[in-house]
Amino acid sequence: MPPVRRVKKSKTRKTGEHVPRPPNSFMLFRSWASQNLPEDIEDVIDEIRSKPRPVKVKGKGKEKEIEMKRPNRNSALSIYLGARWREMDDDEREIWETKAREAKDAHERRYPDYKYQPTRKACLKSEDESESEDVDDSEVDVSEGQPVAGPSTLVPMGGSGRGNHYPHHYPVTVPLQPYANQNWVQPPLQQGRPRVGAEPYTLHAYYHNPRYSLPQEWMAWDNASRSHSGAQQTFQTGWNNSTWASGSHATHLPAQQFEGCVTSDAGHASTSGGSEDLFEGSEYGVYDEDGYSVSTASYPSSSAQVNPHVSVPDLVSCHPPPPGTVTVDDTRAEGEDAASESAHDSDSMYAGEDYAEDFQLEGIAEDTQEVRAPESEPVFRWSFNFDEDDTSWRAERDREVFRRWLSGAKVDDQPRSGDVRICNTEWVFPPYEGN
DNA sequence: CAGAATGAAAC
DNA sequence: GTTTCATTCTG
């Protein structure tokens, strides 16, 4: 009788923990839409629930029987959202399909060995009476039915960030309101946005840091990046134009990591010739509804720590130093653990323009960058290496860092020094000084 | 081998 | 309850 949990042992990792399937487009839509419901949704649900529907029920024997039942709340919601889904244009659906492809790609990267293995229960059933929804209409209302604070009808809400609906597919849990205690403001709601249900990228977290002036280069970057990608979308914020990428190369990164840095078009930062240059010293961030940056980051000057070609599972950390307060020390300690190094000497990747090429070749960045503050205390350094067969301390450190990061690390809070300390490497997050 | 059937994904 | 995808079953 316990939950029909039947945790099928997924052959993903020997850890034995179940790995869920990647969500398909509709699942993504439903997941999102269920938190962006119209105000009168309860009326709609009541209406749906009031009408019993024929449902297949397992009979005592083997054959299924049809019974008339009233749907519970979730079922009613599914009926409603399914109808909405079918009403959608291809263009609207395509947005979600893109999302689903991204989720699938990320899933594959994270679980390379994953294989969907549905179990066949139809064959030998018989004693299986555990089903019994018995839910019946009696109670059902247990659902605390999300207050759904806010949005009028099917209109995207402007504020209130949301949690990660798919923690398995996106590696980090991001704070709902990353900058709640800081001096960030939200722009006014843009107008003329598509109705809810068609827009996965709700403008939940689009902040402008008033401590910095708007970059004049913005439009230049905007136009430049737009010309590079057909996968971008434009929206009106009411105070500026901006774009964000939704293509398969869009890199999702934890928003908090990017305080004080510039984000640029994912996958195009390099091809466009270094938008980090365009944005030197300016502050911008575009985040999707989960609080992830949907763009890749670039920093002042030449310290481009983010690889636009490496997606989240491969990318461990990239905390940008506050602009103007650090200098980049490109000299890496030689001889230090050269054993685990790949043959390539890729020191230039951070300093030169060809870093992207190096990244692409390797797929995984394996380099260490040390950024020193004026006082020359180490601000941060990191490397990545997720080759599980690699037992070097560096690789193990990487995995450990990443694991901690996945487990919530401290990325939810104002970062503090010493939150992550591994193998003599401190992952330090200096307080943001602003100007 | 083609098409049907089914499980699993979030809520 | 929904849609989609991958897998497995059936003929």
CSV table of C-alpha atoms (C1' of nucleotides) in Angstrom, one decimal:
chain,number,residue,atom,x,y,z
A,1,MET,CA,0.0,0.0,0.0
A,2,PRO,CA,2.9,2.3,0.4
A,3,PRO,CA,3.1,4.8,-2.3
A,4,VAL,CA,3.5,3.1,-5.6
A,5,ARG,CA,7.0,4.3,-5.5
A,6,ARG,CA,8.6,1.3,-6.9
A,7,VAL,CA,11.8,3.0,-7.4
A,8,LYS,CA,13.1,1.4,-10.4
A,9,LYS,CA,16.8,1.1,-10.1
A,10,SER,CA,18.1,3.4,-12.6
A,11,LYS,CA,21.3,2.3,-14.0
A,12,THR,CA,22.6,5.7,-14.0
A,13,ARG,CA,25.0,5.7,-11.2
A,14,LYS,CA,25.7,3.0,-8.7
A,15,THR,CA,24.4,5.4,-6.2
A,16,GLY,CA,21.1,3.8,-6.9
A,17,GLU,CA,19.2,7.0,-6.7
A,18,HIS,CA,16.5,7.4,-9.1
A,19,VAL,CA,17.0,9.6,-12.0
A,20,PRO,CA,13.8,11.1,-13.4
A,21,ARG,CA,13.2,11.5,-17.1
A,22,PRO,CA,13.8,14.8,-18.6
A,23,PRO,CA,10.6,16.8,-18.8
A,24,ASN,CA,8.9,17.1,-22.2
A,25,SER,CA,7.6,20.3,-23.5
A,26,PHE,CA,4.2,19.9,-22.0
A,27,MET,CA,5.5,18.9,-18.6
A,28,LEU,CA,7.6,22.1,-18.6
A,29,PHE,CA,4.6,24.1,-19.7
A,30,ARG,CA,2.4,22.5,-17.1
A,31,SER,CA,4.9,22.9,-14.4
A,32,TRP,CA,5.3,26.6,-15.1
A,33,ALA,CA,1.7,27.3,-15.9
A,34,SER,CA,0.6,25.7,-12.6
A,35,GLN,CA,2.3,28.5,-10.9
A,36,ASN,CA,1.1,31.2,-13.2
A,37,LEU,CA,-2.6,30.6,-13.1
A,38,PRO,CA,-5.3,33.1,-13.8
A,39,GLU,CA,-7.1,34.6,-10.9
A,40,ASP,CA,-10.3,32.8,-11.6
A,41,ILE,CA,-8.7,29.5,-11.8
A,42,GLU,CA,-10.5,28.2,-8.9
A,43,ASP,CA,-13.8,28.8,-10.6
A,44,VAL,CA,-12.5,27.0,-13.6
A,45,ILE,CA,-11.4,24.1,-11.6
A,46,ASP,CA,-14.6,23.9,-9.8
A,47,GLU,CA,-16.4,23.9,-13.0
A,48,ILE,CA,-14.3,21.0,-14.3
A,49,ARG,CA,-14.5,19.1,-11.2
A,50,SER,CA,-18.2,19.3,-11.1
A,51,LYS,CA,-18.5,17.1,-14.2
A,52,PRO,CA,-17.8,13.5,-13.7
A,53,ARG,CA,-15.7,11.9,-16.4
A,54,PRO,CA,-15.4,8.4,-17.5
A,55,VAL,CA,-12.2,6.9,-16.3
A,56,LYS,CA,-10.7,3.5,-16.6
A,57,VAL,CA,-10.4,1.7,-13.4
A,58,LYS,CA,-8.8,-1.6,-12.7
A,59,GLY,CA,-11.5,-4.0,-12.0
A,60,LYS,CA,-11.2,-6.9,-9.6
A,61,GLY,CA,-10.5,-9.2,-12.5
A,62,LYS,CA,-8.1,-8.1,-15.1
A,63,GLU,CA,-10.1,-6.0,-17.4
A,64,LYS,CA,-10.5,-2.4,-16.9
A,65,GLU,CA,-13.8,-0.9,-16.1
A,66,ILE,CA,-15.1,2.4,-16.8
A,67,GLU,CA,-16.4,4.5,-14.1
A,68,MET,CA,-17.6,8.0,-13.9
A,69,LYS,CA,-15.5,10.0,-11.5
A,70,ARG,CA,-15.0,13.6,-10.7
A,71,PRO,CA,-11.4,14.7,-11.3
A,72,ASN,CA,-9.4,15.9,-8.3
A,73,ARG,CA,-7.8,19.2,-8.4
A,74,ASN,CA,-4.6,18.2,-10.2
A,75,SER,CA,-6.6,16.3,-12.7
A,76,ALA,CA,-8.8,19.2,-13.3
A,77,LEU,CA,-5.8,21.4,-13.8
A,78,SER,CA,-4.4,19.0,-16.3
A,79,ILE,CA,-7.6,19.0,-18.2
A,80,TYR,CA,-7.5,22.7,-18.2
A,81,LEU,CA,-3.9,23.1,-19.2
A,82,GLY,CA,-4.1,20.3,-21.7
A,83,ALA,CA,-6.8,22.3,-23.4
A,84,ARG,CA,-4.7,25.4,-23.3
A,85,TRP,CA,-1.8,23.5,-24.7
A,86,ARG,CA,-3.9,22.3,-27.7
A,87,GLU,CA,-4.9,25.9,-28.3
A,88,MET,CA,-1.4,27.1,-28.6
A,89,ASP,CA,0.1,28.0,-31.9
A,90,ASP,CA,3.1,26.2,-33.2
A,91,ASP,CA,5.2,29.2,-32.5
A,92,GLU,CA,4.1,29.2,-28.9
A,93,ARG,CA,4.7,25.6,-28.5
A,94,GLU,CA,8.1,25.8,-30.1
A,95,ILE,CA,9.3,27.9,-27.2
A,96,TRP,CA,8.6,25.0,-24.9
A,97,GLU,CA,9.9,22.5,-27.2
A,98,THR,CA,13.1,24.4,-27.2
A,99,LYS,CA,13.1,24.4,-23.5
A,100,ALA,CA,12.5,20.6,-23.5
A,101,ARG,CA,15.4,20.1,-25.8
A,102,GLU,CA,17.6,22.1,-23.6
A,103,ALA,CA,16.5,20.1,-20.6
A,104,LYS,CA,17.1,16.9,-22.5
A,105,ASP,CA,20.6,18.0,-23.5
A,106,ALA,CA,21.4,19.0,-19.9
A,107,HIS,CA,20.0,15.7,-18.7
A,108,GLU,CA,22.2,13.8,-21.1
A,109,ARG,CA,25.2,15.7,-20.0
A,110,ARG,CA,24.5,15.1,-16.5
A,111,TYR,CA,23.6,11.5,-16.8
A,112,PRO,CA,25.5,10.2,-19.8
A,113,ASP,CA,24.7,6.7,-18.9
A,114,TYR,CA,21.0,7.3,-18.3
A,115,LYS,CA,18.6,5.1,-20.1
A,116,TYR,CA,14.9,5.2,-19.8
A,117,GLN,CA,13.7,1.9,-18.6
A,118,PRO,CA,10.0,1.7,-18.1
A,119,THR,CA,8.8,-1.3,-16.3
A,120,ARG,CA,6.1,-3.4,-17.7
A,121,LYS,CA,3.6,-4.1,-15.2
A,122,ALA,CA,0.7,-5.1,-17.4
A,123,CYS,CA,2.2,-8.5,-18.0
A,124,LEU,CA,1.9,-10.1,-14.7
A,125,LYS,CA,-0.4,-8.1,-12.6
A,126,SER,CA,-3.0,-9.7,-10.5
A,127,GLU,CA,-2.4,-9.1,-6.8
A,128,ASP,CA,-1.8,-5.5,-7.6
A,129,GLU,CA,-4.7,-3.9,-5.9
A,130,SER,CA,-2.8,-1.2,-4.4
A,131,GLU,CA,-4.0,1.4,-6.8
A,132,SER,CA,-7.4,2.4,-5.4
A,133,GLU,CA,-7.3,6.0,-5.9
A,134,ASP,CA,-10.1,6.1,-3.5
A,135,VAL,CA,-9.4,9.7,-3.6
A,136,ASP,CA,-12.9,10.3,-4.5
A,137,ASP,CA,-14.2,13.7,-4.3
A,138,SER,CA,-14.7,13.5,-0.6
A,139,GLU,CA,-11.7,15.4,0.5
A,140,VAL,CA,-9.2,16.1,-2.1
A,141,ASP,CA,-9.0,19.7,-1.2
A,142,VAL,CA,-6.0,18.9,0.9
A,143,SER,CA,-4.0,20.8,-1.7
A,144,GLU,CA,-3.1,24.0,-0.1
A,145,GLY,CA,-3.9,25.4,-3.5
A,146,GLN,CA,-1.2,27.9,-4.0
A,147,PRO,CA,-2.4,31.3,-3.2
A,148,VAL,CA,-1.3,32.3,-6.5
A,149,ALA,CA,-0.6,35.7,-5.3
A,150,GLY,CA,-0.8,38.1,-8.0
A,151,PRO,CA,-1.2,37.8,-11.6
A,152,SER,CA,-4.5,38.9,-12.8
A,153,THR,CA,-5.6,36.7,-15.6
A,154,LEU,CA,-3.2,34.7,-17.6
A,155,VAL,CA,-0.7,37.4,-17.3
A,156,PRO,CA,2.9,36.9,-16.4
A,157,MET,CA,3.8,38.2,-13.1
A,158,GLY,CA,6.6,40.6,-13.0
A,159,GLY,CA,8.2,40.0,-9.7
A,160,SER,CA,8.5,37.1,-7.2
A,161,GLY,CA,11.1,34.8,-8.5
A,162,ARG,CA,10.3,31.2,-8.4
A,163,GLY,CA,12.1,28.1,-7.4
A,164,ASN,CA,13.6,25.5,-9.6
A,165,HIS,CA,11.0,23.3,-10.8
A,166,TYR,CA,13.4,20.7,-12.1
A,167,PRO,CA,16.2,20.4,-9.7
A,168,HIS,CA,17.3,17.3,-11.4
A,169,HIS,CA,17.8,19.0,-14.6
A,170,TYR,CA,19.2,22.3,-13.5
A,171,PRO,CA,22.1,21.8,-11.1
A,172,VAL,CA,21.6,24.5,-8.6
A,173,THR,CA,18.9,25.7,-6.5
A,174,VAL,CA,18.8,29.4,-6.8
A,175,PRO,CA,17.4,31.8,-4.3
A,176,LEU,CA,14.0,33.0,-5.0
A,177,GLN,CA,14.9,36.5,-4.6
A,178,PRO,CA,18.6,36.7,-5.1
A,179,TYR,CA,19.1,40.3,-4.4
A,180,ALA,CA,16.3,40.9,-2.0
A,181,ASN,CA,18.5,42.6,0.5
A,182,GLN,CA,20.5,44.6,-2.0
A,183,ASN,CA,19.9,47.7,-3.8
A,184,TRP,CA,18.4,46.3,-6.9
A,185,VAL,CA,15.3,47.3,-8.5
A,186,GLN,CA,13.0,45.8,-10.9
A,187,PRO,CA,12.0,47.6,-14.0
A,188,PRO,CA,8.4,48.2,-14.7
A,189,LEU,CA,6.5,45.5,-16.3
A,190,GLN,CA,6.9,45.5,-20.0
A,191,GLN,CA,3.9,45.6,-22.1
A,192,GLY,CA,2.4,43.6,-24.8
A,193,ARG,CA,3.9,40.4,-23.6
A,194,PRO,CA,2.5,37.1,-24.8
A,195,ARG,CA,-0.1,35.6,-22.6
A,196,VAL,CA,0.8,33.1,-20.0
A,197,GLY,CA,1.2,29.7,-21.3
A,198,ALA,CA,3.3,30.8,-24.2
A,199,GLU,CA,6.2,32.2,-22.4
A,200,PRO,CA,8.7,30.1,-20.5
A,201,TYR,CA,11.0,32.9,-19.8
A,202,THR,CA,9.0,35.0,-17.4
A,203,LEU,CA,10.6,38.2,-16.5
A,204,HIS,CA,10.8,37.2,-12.9
A,205,ALA,CA,14.2,38.5,-12.3
A,206,TYR,CA,15.5,41.2,-14.4
A,207,TYR,CA,17.3,43.7,-12.3
A,208,HIS,CA,19.2,46.7,-12.8
A,209,ASN,CA,21.7,47.8,-10.3
A,210,PRO,CA,21.2,51.5,-9.8
A,211,ARG,CA,24.6,51.9,-8.6
A,212,TYR,CA,25.7,51.7,-12.1
A,213,SER,CA,24.6,53.6,-15.0
A,214,LEU,CA,23.0,51.9,-17.9
A,215,PRO,CA,25.6,50.9,-20.3
A,216,GLN,CA,25.5,53.0,-23.4
A,217,GLU,CA,27.0,50.0,-25.2
A,218,TRP,CA,23.9,48.1,-24.5
A,219,MET,CA,22.2,48.7,-27.7
A,220,ALA,CA,25.3,48.0,-29.6
A,221,TRP,CA,25.6,44.7,-28.0
A,222,ASP,CA,22.0,44.1,-28.3
A,223,ASN,CA,22.0,44.6,-32.0
A,224,ALA,CA,25.2,42.7,-32.4
A,225,SER,CA,24.1,39.7,-30.6
A,226,ARG,CA,20.7,39.7,-32.2
A,227,SER,CA,22.2,39.5,-35.6
A,228,HIS,CA,24.0,36.3,-34.5
A,229,SER,CA,21.1,34.3,-33.3
A,230,GLY,CA,17.7,33.4,-34.5
A,231,ALA,CA,17.0,31.9,-31.1
A,232,GLN,CA,16.8,35.2,-29.3
A,233,GLN,CA,13.7,36.9,-28.1
A,234,THR,CA,13.1,40.5,-27.6
A,235,PHE,CA,11.0,42.1,-25.0
A,236,GLN,CA,10.2,45.5,-23.8
A,237,THR,CA,11.0,46.4,-20.3
A,238,GLY,CA,9.6,49.9,-20.5
A,239,TRP,CA,12.9,51.4,-19.9
A,240,ASN,CA,15.2,49.7,-22.3
A,241,ASN,CA,15.4,47.0,-24.8
A,242,SER,CA,17.1,43.8,-24.2
A,243,THR,CA,17.4,40.4,-25.5
A,244,TRP,CA,18.2,37.1,-24.2
A,245,ALA,CA,19.0,33.8,-25.7
A,246,SER,CA,16.9,30.8,-25.6
A,247,GLY,CA,18.9,28.7,-28.0
A,248,SER,CA,20.5,25.4,-27.1
A,249,HIS,CA,23.7,27.2,-26.3
A,250,ALA,CA,22.1,29.3,-23.7
A,251,THR,CA,24.0,28.7,-20.6
A,252,HIS,CA,22.1,28.6,-17.4
A,253,LEU,CA,24.1,29.9,-14.5
A,254,PRO,CA,23.2,30.8,-11.0
A,255,ALA,CA,22.2,34.3,-11.0
A,256,GLN,CA,23.9,35.1,-7.7
A,257,GLN,CA,27.2,34.3,-9.2
A,258,PHE,CA,26.8,37.2,-11.5
A,259,GLU,CA,26.3,40.0,-9.3
A,260,GLY,CA,28.4,42.8,-10.5
A,261,CYS,CA,29.1,41.3,-13.8
A,262,VAL,CA,27.9,41.7,-17.2
A,263,THR,CA,26.0,39.1,-19.0
A,264,SER,CA,26.1,38.7,-22.7
A,265,ASP,CA,24.5,36.5,-25.2
A,266,ALA,CA,25.3,32.9,-24.6
A,267,GLY,CA,27.1,31.1,-27.2
A,268,HIS,CA,27.9,34.3,-29.0
A,269,ALA,CA,30.1,36.1,-26.7
A,270,SER,CA,33.0,34.7,-28.5
A,271,THR,CA,31.7,34.6,-32.0
A,272,SER,CA,30.7,38.2,-31.7
A,273,GLY,CA,34.2,39.1,-31.0
A,274,GLY,CA,34.2,39.6,-27.3
A,275,SER,CA,31.2,41.4,-26.0
A,276,GLU,CA,33.0,41.6,-22.7
A,277,ASP,CA,34.8,44.4,-24.2
A,278,LEU,CA,31.7,46.2,-25.1
A,279,PHE,CA,30.4,45.9,-21.7
A,280,GLU,CA,33.4,46.6,-19.7
A,281,GLY,CA,32.4,48.1,-16.4
A,282,SER,CA,28.7,47.9,-16.9
A,283,GLU,CA,26.3,45.9,-14.9
A,284,TYR,CA,23.6,43.9,-16.3
A,285,GLY,CA,21.9,40.6,-15.8
A,286,VAL,CA,19.2,38.7,-17.4
A,287,TYR,CA,17.7,35.8,-15.5
A,288,ASP,CA,15.0,33.4,-16.3
A,289,GLU,CA,12.2,32.4,-14.1
A,290,ASP,CA,14.3,30.0,-12.2
A,291,GLY,CA,16.8,32.6,-11.3
A,292,TYR,CA,19.3,31.4,-13.7
A,293,SER,CA,21.1,33.6,-16.0
A,294,VAL,CA,20.1,32.7,-19.4
A,295,SER,CA,23.1,34.4,-20.7
A,296,THR,CA,26.7,33.8,-20.3
A,297,ALA,CA,28.8,36.2,-18.4
A,298,SER,CA,31.6,38.4,-19.3
A,299,TYR,CA,33.6,40.5,-17.2
A,300,PRO,CA,35.6,43.7,-17.2
A,301,SER,CA,38.7,43.6,-19.2
A,302,SER,CA,40.1,40.3,-20.3
A,303,SER,CA,39.1,38.1,-17.4
A,304,ALA,CA,36.5,36.1,-19.2
A,305,GLN,CA,35.8,33.3,-16.8
A,306,VAL,CA,32.8,31.8,-18.4
A,307,ASN,CA,33.0,29.5,-21.2
A,308,PRO,CA,30.0,30.0,-23.4
A,309,HIS,CA,30.5,26.6,-24.8
A,310,VAL,CA,30.3,24.7,-21.6
A,311,SER,CA,27.0,24.2,-20.1
A,312,VAL,CA,26.1,24.0,-16.5
A,313,PRO,CA,27.1,20.6,-15.5
A,314,ASP,CA,30.5,21.2,-16.8
A,315,LEU,CA,30.8,24.6,-15.4
A,316,VAL,CA,31.6,24.7,-11.7
A,317,SER,CA,32.1,28.2,-10.7
A,318,CYS,CA,32.5,31.6,-12.0
A,319,HIS,CA,32.2,34.2,-9.4
A,320,PRO,CA,33.1,37.4,-10.9
A,321,PRO,CA,35.2,39.9,-9.0
A,322,PRO,CA,33.6,43.3,-8.5
A,323,PRO,CA,34.7,45.4,-11.4
A,324,GLY,CA,37.8,47.4,-10.9
A,325,THR,CA,38.7,45.9,-7.6
A,326,VAL,CA,40.8,43.0,-8.8
A,327,THR,CA,43.4,42.3,-11.2
A,328,VAL,CA,43.9,39.1,-13.1
A,329,ASP,CA,46.9,37.2,-12.5
A,330,ASP,CA,47.4,35.0,-15.4
A,331,THR,CA,50.4,33.3,-14.1
A,332,ARG,CA,49.6,29.9,-12.9
A,333,ALA,CA,51.7,28.1,-10.4
A,334,GLU,CA,53.7,25.9,-12.6
A,335,GLY,CA,54.6,22.4,-11.7
A,336,GLU,CA,51.7,22.2,-9.3
A,337,ASP,CA,50.1,19.0,-9.9
A,338,ALA,CA,51.0,18.8,-13.5
A,339,ALA,CA,50.1,15.2,-13.4
A,340,SER,CA,46.5,15.7,-13.9
A,341,GLU,CA,46.8,18.3,-16.4
A,342,SER,CA,46.0,17.6,-19.9
A,343,ALA,CA,48.8,18.1,-22.3
A,344,HIS,CA,47.4,21.4,-23.4
A,345,ASP,CA,48.8,24.5,-22.1
A,346,SER,CA,45.8,26.7,-22.1
A,347,ASP,CA,46.9,29.5,-20.0
A,348,SER,CA,46.0,31.8,-22.8
A,349,MET,CA,42.4,31.0,-22.7
A,350,TYR,CA,41.6,33.7,-20.2
A,351,ALA,CA,43.8,36.3,-21.5
A,352,GLY,CA,43.5,35.8,-25.2
A,353,GLU,CA,40.6,35.8,-27.6
A,354,ASP,CA,41.0,32.2,-28.5
A,355,TYR,CA,39.9,30.8,-25.2
A,356,ALA,CA,36.7,29.7,-26.8
A,357,GLU,CA,38.4,27.5,-29.2
A,358,ASP,CA,40.3,25.8,-26.4
A,359,PHE,CA,37.1,25.2,-24.6
A,360,GLN,CA,35.4,23.8,-27.5
A,361,LEU,CA,38.2,21.4,-28.1
A,362,GLU,CA,38.2,20.0,-24.7
A,363,GLY,CA,34.5,20.3,-23.9
A,364,ILE,CA,35.5,20.7,-20.4
A,365,ALA,CA,37.5,23.4,-19.1
A,366,GLU,CA,40.5,22.3,-17.2
A,367,ASP,CA,42.4,25.2,-16.1
A,368,THR,CA,42.9,27.1,-13.0
A,369,GLN,CA,42.6,30.8,-12.7
A,370,GLU,CA,43.6,32.8,-9.8
A,371,VAL,CA,42.3,36.3,-9.4
A,372,ARG,CA,43.9,38.4,-6.8
A,373,ALA,CA,42.5,41.4,-5.1
A,374,PRO,CA,44.6,44.4,-4.7
A,375,GLU,CA,45.8,43.1,-1.4
A,376,SER,CA,46.7,40.0,-3.2
A,377,GLU,CA,44.7,37.6,-1.2
A,378,PRO,CA,43.2,35.0,-3.4
A,379,VAL,CA,39.8,35.8,-4.4
A,380,PHE,CA,38.9,32.7,-6.1
A,381,ARG,CA,40.2,30.0,-8.2
A,382,TRP,CA,38.8,26.9,-9.6
A,383,SER,CA,39.1,24.3,-12.2
A,384,PHE,CA,36.9,21.6,-13.5
A,385,ASN,CA,37.3,18.0,-14.3
A,386,PHE,CA,34.5,15.7,-14.2
A,387,ASP,CA,36.1,12.6,-15.5
A,388,GLU,CA,35.1,10.1,-12.9
A,389,ASP,CA,38.0,8.0,-13.8
A,390,ASP,CA,40.3,10.7,-12.9
A,391,THR,CA,41.3,10.2,-9.3
A,392,SER,CA,43.6,13.1,-9.0
A,393,TRP,CA,43.1,15.5,-6.2
A,394,ARG,CA,42.1,18.1,-8.6
A,395,ALA,CA,39.4,16.1,-10.2
A,396,GLU,CA,38.1,15.0,-6.8
A,397,ARG,CA,38.1,18.5,-5.7
A,398,ASP,CA,36.1,19.5,-8.7
A,399,ARG,CA,33.5,16.8,-8.1
A,400,GLU,CA,33.3,17.7,-4.5
A,401,VAL,CA,32.8,21.4,-5.2
A,402,PHE,CA,30.2,20.6,-7.7
A,403,ARG,CA,28.5,18.2,-5.4
A,404,ARG,CA,28.3,20.7,-2.7
A,405,TRP,CA,27.1,23.2,-5.1
A,406,LEU,CA,24.4,20.9,-6.1
A,407,SER,CA,23.4,20.2,-2.6
A,408,GLY,CA,22.7,23.8,-2.1
A,409,ALA,CA,26.1,24.8,-1.0
A,410,LYS,CA,25.8,28.3,0.1
A,411,VAL,CA,24.8,29.7,-3.1
A,412,ASP,CA,21.5,30.6,-1.6
A,413,ASP,CA,22.9,33.0,0.9
A,414,GLN,CA,25.1,35.9,0.8
A,415,PRO,CA,28.3,34.1,0.1
A,416,ARG,CA,30.8,34.0,2.8
A,417,SER,CA,34.4,33.1,2.8
A,418,GLY,CA,35.1,29.6,3.7
A,419,ASP,CA,31.8,28.1,2.6
A,420,VAL,CA,33.7,25.9,0.3
A,421,ARG,CA,37.1,24.8,1.2
A,422,ILE,CA,38.6,21.9,-0.5
A,423,CYS,CA,42.1,20.7,-1.0
A,424,ASN,CA,43.7,23.9,0.2
A,425,THR,CA,41.6,25.8,-2.2
A,426,GLU,CA,39.3,28.4,-0.8
A,427,TRP,CA,36.3,29.4,-2.7
A,428,VAL,CA,36.0,32.9,-1.4
A,429,PHE,CA,33.3,35.3,-2.1
A,430,PRO,CA,34.3,38.8,-1.3
A,431,PRO,CA,31.5,41.2,-0.3
A,432,TYR,CA,30.3,43.2,-3.0
A,433,GLU,CA,31.6,46.7,-2.7
A,434,GLY,CA,29.8,48.5,-5.5
A,435,ASN,CA,31.0,51.9,-6.1
B,1,DC,C1',9.4,-4.3,-38.8
B,2,DA,C1',5.5,-1.2,-38.2
B,3,DG,C1',2.3,0.2,-35.3
B,4,DA,C1',0.1,-0.3,-30.7
B,5,DA,C1',0.5,0.0,-25.9
B,6,DT,C1',2.5,1.5,-21.9
B,7,DG,C1',5.3,4.0,-18.3
B,8,DA,C1',7.2,8.0,-16.7
B,9,DA,C1',8.0,12.8,-16.4
B,10,DA,C1',5.5,17.3,-12.6
B,11,DC,C1',1.5,18.7,-10.2
C,1,DG,C1',-5.8,14.0,-15.6
C,2,DT,C1',-2.7,16.2,-19.2
C,3,DT,C1',1.3,15.5,-23.6
C,4,DT,C1',5.4,13.8,-25.1
C,5,DC,C1',9.0,10.6,-25.5
C,6,DA,C1',11.3,6.1,-25.2
C,7,DT,C1',10.7,1.6,-24.7
C,8,DT,C1',8.5,-2.7,-25.1
C,9,DC,C1',5.1,-5.6,-26.8
C,10,DT,C1',2.2,-7.6,-30.6
C,11,DG,C1',1.0,-9.3,-34.9
